[in-house]
Amino acid sequence: MNIFKSLTTLLLVLIGSISFAQVKITGTIVDNQNTPIVGATVSLISTENTFGKLTDASGQFEINAPAGSYNIEIRYLGFQSFKDTFEATEGTPYDIGTVTLDEGTEQLQSVEILGRVRKDYNSDYSFSATKVAIKNKELPQVVAAVTKELIADRQAFQLPDAVKTVSNVAITGLYNHYNIRGITQADDGQVLNGMRTRQFYFLQPITSHLERVEVIKGPSSVTFSSADPGGTVNMVTKKPLTEKRNEVSVSAGSFGTLRATADFTGPLNDSKTLLYRLNAAIQEADSFRDIVNNNAILVSPSLSYIPDENTSLNVEMIYNTADGNIDRGQPIFGAVDDTYDPNSTPITLNPGAINDFYKTKEFIFMTSFSKKFTENFGFNAQYMKQTWDEDLQEHRADAFRQAYDADGNIVPNLIAMRYAERQQNWSTDNISAFFNYDIKKESFTNKILVGYDGTRWERSIGGANSSRDYLLNDGTTARFRPGTSDPNDFQQTADGLLVPAVPHLDLTNPFNGIRNTNDYVFSRFEIPANLTTSSGVYLQNQFKIGKFSALVNLRYEWFTDIFDYEGDEQEFETNAFVPRIGVTYEVTNDISAYATYLEGFQPHTNTISLSPSAEGFFWTASPGRFDPLESSLIEIGAKGEFLNGKIFANIAVFSITQKNILLGDTFDIDNLTTIGEQRSRGFEMDISGYILPNLQIIASYGYTDATIEEDAIAEFVGERIGGAPEHNANIWGRYDFNSNSLLKGIGIGLGAQYVDERYTWYNPTYLPDRVLLPDYTVFDGAVYYKPNFVNMQLTLKINNIFDETYWLGGLNPNRLGPGAPRNFLLNATYTF
């Protein structure tokens, strides 16, 4: 109750601090088809004050301001701005009437320096897929965008909650890890503003500083160097705006969740050549899972300098800390006649101890520069520096290890455990630079890019302590293999159980209290320093003749991995040519059809972090000795914009193949191989936008036939890829009652997600059993309220309305990722 008393007090203070103006200024904004324009920016400027407002779902706005003379400006992306002057008289409401905006030909910035003005679920352009701004309908590849407006309406504070609305994206468990188009991600690096970072995926990133999240379908190595075959999740940060806009938000809800965010932006000088933005967020949150919490702090300032239309510079920083636990998932009882029951243990069960912790600290610096030397010739450059620190102490179920008695029989109620301590840090540098030359004729355009990308990842010497397996008679530890190991070599209890190095977890009586680690038998490891570098040169040509356009890329990438850097160095090199060719045909002014072929490339230094079979490479050797993971995509589809860009839709048919997958036995490096091959074929469709002036939706459907073509486990060949559902579907809609309704100011949000059954996503060669997780449908809902005369919105979000028990995914039978039961979040957002 103290949470709600504090929240109520804060809301009253905010409301009470507002001084109501004496003149109410109203109006309605429509396009030339008399359709209301939602989210148009209305600015009132006098010599003393500046006021701003966005039009609502009916295209209407209402601003309260002091009496006086004003210049009014109305802007919306894709339309010509409207400007006028008027005199507001004290005590007399002023209605500017209905203003019709004409369609415009506003040019997008070549690189993303300024913030996005448009405010809806659609993002009709992308910078990351081709390095420069390109309309999505002209791009021969699917780029699905989740805008900050959709993130806010769904209260998707963490990244997995944001991307789950995208077709053929399935969360594989409790982490920042996805199966995209039937292919499970192998790279744990995040892509931020089109540049790759490195960090483990255990804690989910927060979204308060993001403008949008893009899912670029298929391998994107031609743009991002090393890239996952199924798709790349690119996080685009908020950039400064030319107008003042401030927002604060507070939230409280289930599982001890408390959050606060702030977003301030605007010009720093009268000429608006220097702009700023400051984003900040803090969260303290527990979980429905036992002894799990996720506390985070994020601060992200940015500056943009735009002295003229030909020059722009943006500088931004992100400081992000996370302090919580790694949730390794729910262990369940072992196989009985090859049958697993996810309900055999409660979904709250976590094998960790209350004295476990996981702490990370991340610092990122980014800068972007753009210069047009002539109307046709320009230069663009981007640089990123990231540092990352990790401090870990955890107990967890030992993946693929069983509890045995002296006869080699599995003890079903006991789970083998392991304990780990780890500290490490590293830094990542990225640079990207290119020249572009545009040729523009009446019936012909040609855009040429020539550029270079470089990355450098250096891991300093770190350390790890690990305790696992069973105690030998001499006091050391070893793994027990039934039928191979001699039980007489191991210590045994009086009742005939092998003695573990870390006490087993009893599923019938689990213990999460403080665990004393002093008696554990440790293996101590020095994590060697590592240096990986990659360089890529590329040529991109996009040309258009009439209704036909083509996008052609060729990239040459060379990659070096130095294991035990500045020690007993092991150096491995690899290189690759990466092509892309795509063609687009404008069937009508609003509909385009396209076809594309592209390839992908991933050195295994970038793929091992998510693979338990390659865990030994962490401290023993370089995975660079193996052939890189290679992939290819064939895709045919169509895209369309309707109702003057208010609705965007795409459909696509695709086939993805990846080969040289790293497979093998845990810690047995000599047995690792890259014979694996997987293929995914499927269909998907997405639609988003305003289907009515006061009803906005986003919906998607995806189908995949994702199969294992080659594998070290013979019985897996022809089976579905782990983590890949055959069907998934999502829908979310928000309806706002009209301004003339009795329910004016109230909105309703409702959504549903369906995910088909799917297997856990990883198995070693010696334990081929997989858990088939059941399909699920989960409904979410929200109620929004905007009080009159106050720039505030209250949101009550309810997740899993019908309290469905379901599993997002899982690594193996000892690490399932259950979804949260019914929960709620109350949010208040105030803009000024």
CSV table of C-alpha atoms in Angstrom, one decimal, residues 253-401:
chain,number,residue,atom,x,y,z
A,253,GLY,CA,3.3,-3.1,-10.2
A,254,SER,CA,3.5,-6.8,-9.5
A,255,PHE,CA,6.6,-8.6,-8.2
A,256,GLY,CA,7.9,-5.5,-6.3
A,257,THR,CA,8.4,-3.6,-9.6
A,258,LEU,CA,9.2,0.2,-9.3
A,259,ARG,CA,10.4,2.2,-12.3
A,260,ALA,CA,11.0,5.8,-13.2
A,261,THR,CA,12.1,7.3,-16.5
A,262,ALA,CA,12.9,10.8,-17.8
A,263,ASP,CA,13.3,12.1,-21.4
A,264,PHE,CA,14.2,15.8,-22.0
A,265,THR,CA,15.0,17.2,-25.4
A,266,GLY,CA,15.1,20.5,-27.3
A,267,PRO,CA,17.4,23.3,-28.6
A,268,LEU,CA,20.3,24.8,-26.6
A,269,ASN,CA,20.4,28.0,-28.7
A,270,ASP,CA,18.0,30.3,-30.6
A,271,SER,CA,19.2,29.2,-34.0
A,272,LYS,CA,18.5,25.6,-33.1
A,273,THR,CA,21.9,24.5,-34.4
A,274,LEU,CA,22.8,22.8,-31.1
A,275,LEU,CA,20.3,20.3,-29.7
A,276,TYR,CA,20.3,18.0,-26.7
A,277,ARG,CA,18.5,15.0,-25.3
A,278,LEU,CA,18.8,13.3,-21.9
A,279,ASN,CA,17.3,9.9,-21.2
A,280,ALA,CA,17.4,8.2,-17.8
A,281,ALA,CA,15.8,5.2,-16.2
A,282,ILE,CA,15.9,3.3,-12.9
A,283,GLN,CA,14.3,0.0,-12.0
A,284,GLU,CA,14.0,-2.2,-8.9
A,285,ALA,CA,12.1,-5.4,-9.6
A,286,ASP,CA,11.8,-8.8,-8.2
A,287,SER,CA,10.2,-11.7,-10.1
A,288,PHE,CA,7.6,-14.4,-9.8
A,289,ARG,CA,10.6,-16.7,-9.8
A,290,ASP,CA,12.3,-17.6,-6.5
A,291,ILE,CA,15.2,-15.2,-5.4
A,292,VAL,CA,15.3,-13.5,-8.8
A,293,ASN,CA,15.6,-9.7,-9.2
A,294,ASN,CA,16.7,-7.3,-11.8
A,295,ASN,CA,17.8,-3.8,-10.7
A,296,ALA,CA,19.0,-1.4,-13.4
A,297,ILE,CA,20.2,2.2,-13.9
A,298,LEU,CA,20.5,3.8,-17.3
A,299,VAL,CA,21.7,7.4,-18.2
A,300,SER,CA,22.0,8.4,-21.8
A,301,PRO,CA,22.8,12.0,-22.8
A,302,SER,CA,23.2,13.1,-26.4
A,303,LEU,CA,24.0,16.3,-28.4
A,304,SER,CA,23.5,17.1,-32.0
A,305,TYR,CA,25.2,20.0,-33.8
A,306,ILE,CA,23.7,21.0,-37.2
A,307,PRO,CA,25.3,24.3,-38.3
A,308,ASP,CA,23.8,24.1,-41.8
A,309,GLU,CA,21.9,21.7,-44.1
A,310,ASN,CA,25.1,20.1,-45.3
A,311,THR,CA,26.8,19.3,-42.0
A,312,SER,CA,25.7,17.4,-38.9
A,313,LEU,CA,27.3,15.8,-35.9
A,314,ASN,CA,25.8,13.7,-33.1
A,315,VAL,CA,27.5,12.5,-29.9
A,316,GLU,CA,25.8,10.3,-27.3
A,317,MET,CA,26.7,8.1,-24.4
A,318,ILE,CA,25.0,5.3,-22.5
A,319,TYR,CA,25.9,4.3,-19.0
A,320,ASN,CA,24.1,1.1,-18.0
A,321,THR,CA,24.4,-1.0,-14.8
A,322,ALA,CA,22.5,-4.2,-13.9
A,323,ASP,CA,22.5,-5.8,-10.5
A,324,GLY,CA,20.5,-9.0,-10.1
A,325,ASN,CA,20.6,-12.7,-10.7
A,326,ILE,CA,21.0,-14.9,-13.7
A,327,ASP,CA,17.8,-16.9,-13.9
A,328,ARG,CA,19.0,-20.2,-15.3
A,329,GLY,CA,15.5,-21.5,-15.5
A,330,GLN,CA,13.1,-24.1,-14.0
A,331,PRO,CA,14.5,-27.6,-13.5
A,332,ILE,CA,12.0,-30.5,-13.9
A,333,PHE,CA,12.0,-34.2,-13.1
A,334,GLY,CA,13.9,-36.3,-15.5
A,335,ALA,CA,12.7,-38.6,-18.3
A,336,VAL,CA,10.4,-41.4,-17.5
A,337,ASP,CA,9.8,-43.5,-20.7
A,338,ASP,CA,11.2,-40.5,-22.7
A,339,THR,CA,8.4,-38.3,-21.3
A,340,TYR,CA,8.9,-35.0,-19.7
A,341,ASP,CA,6.4,-33.1,-17.7
A,342,PRO,CA,7.0,-29.3,-17.4
A,343,ASN,CA,4.4,-29.2,-14.6
A,344,SER,CA,6.3,-31.7,-12.5
A,345,THR,CA,7.8,-28.8,-10.6
A,346,PRO,CA,6.4,-25.3,-9.8
A,347,ILE,CA,7.2,-22.6,-12.4
A,348,THR,CA,8.6,-20.5,-9.5
A,349,LEU,CA,11.4,-23.0,-8.8
A,350,ASN,CA,14.9,-21.6,-9.2
A,351,PRO,CA,17.9,-23.7,-8.1
A,352,GLY,CA,20.0,-20.7,-7.1
A,353,ALA,CA,20.9,-19.5,-3.7
A,354,ILE,CA,20.0,-16.2,-2.0
A,355,ASN,CA,23.7,-15.2,-1.8
A,356,ASP,CA,24.2,-15.5,-5.6
A,357,PHE,CA,24.5,-12.4,-7.7
A,358,TYR,CA,25.2,-11.1,-11.2
A,359,LYS,CA,26.5,-7.6,-11.8
A,360,THR,CA,27.3,-5.9,-15.0
A,361,LYS,CA,28.4,-2.4,-16.0
A,362,GLU,CA,28.4,-1.0,-19.5
A,363,PHE,CA,29.7,2.3,-20.9
A,364,ILE,CA,29.1,3.2,-24.5
A,365,PHE,CA,30.3,6.3,-26.5
A,366,MET,CA,29.0,6.9,-30.0
A,367,THR,CA,29.4,9.7,-32.5
A,368,SER,CA,28.1,10.2,-36.0
A,369,PHE,CA,29.2,12.7,-38.6
A,370,SER,CA,27.7,13.6,-42.0
A,371,LYS,CA,29.0,16.1,-44.6
A,372,LYS,CA,27.6,16.9,-48.0
A,373,PHE,CA,30.4,18.4,-50.1
A,374,THR,CA,28.1,18.9,-53.1
A,375,GLU,CA,24.5,18.2,-53.8
A,376,ASN,CA,25.5,14.7,-55.0
A,377,PHE,CA,28.6,13.9,-53.1
A,378,GLY,CA,28.9,13.2,-49.3
A,379,PHE,CA,30.7,11.5,-46.5
A,380,ASN,CA,29.4,9.8,-43.4
A,381,ALA,CA,31.3,8.3,-40.5
A,382,GLN,CA,30.3,6.6,-37.2
A,383,TYR,CA,32.4,5.4,-34.2
A,384,MET,CA,31.5,3.4,-31.1
A,385,LYS,CA,33.5,2.6,-28.0
A,386,GLN,CA,32.0,0.1,-25.5
A,387,THR,CA,33.4,-1.2,-22.2
A,388,TRP,CA,31.8,-4.0,-20.3
A,389,ASP,CA,32.4,-5.6,-16.8
A,390,GLU,CA,31.0,-8.7,-15.3
A,391,ASP,CA,31.0,-10.0,-11.7
A,392,LEU,CA,29.2,-13.3,-11.1
A,393,GLN,CA,28.5,-15.8,-8.3
A,394,GLU,CA,25.9,-18.4,-8.9
A,395,HIS,CA,24.5,-21.9,-8.2
A,396,ARG,CA,22.7,-23.5,-11.0
A,397,ALA,CA,21.5,-26.9,-12.3
A,398,ASP,CA,24.3,-28.5,-14.2
A,399,ALA,CA,23.2,-28.8,-17.8
A,400,PHE,CA,22.9,-32.4,-18.9
A,401,ARG,CA,24.4,-33.8,-15.7
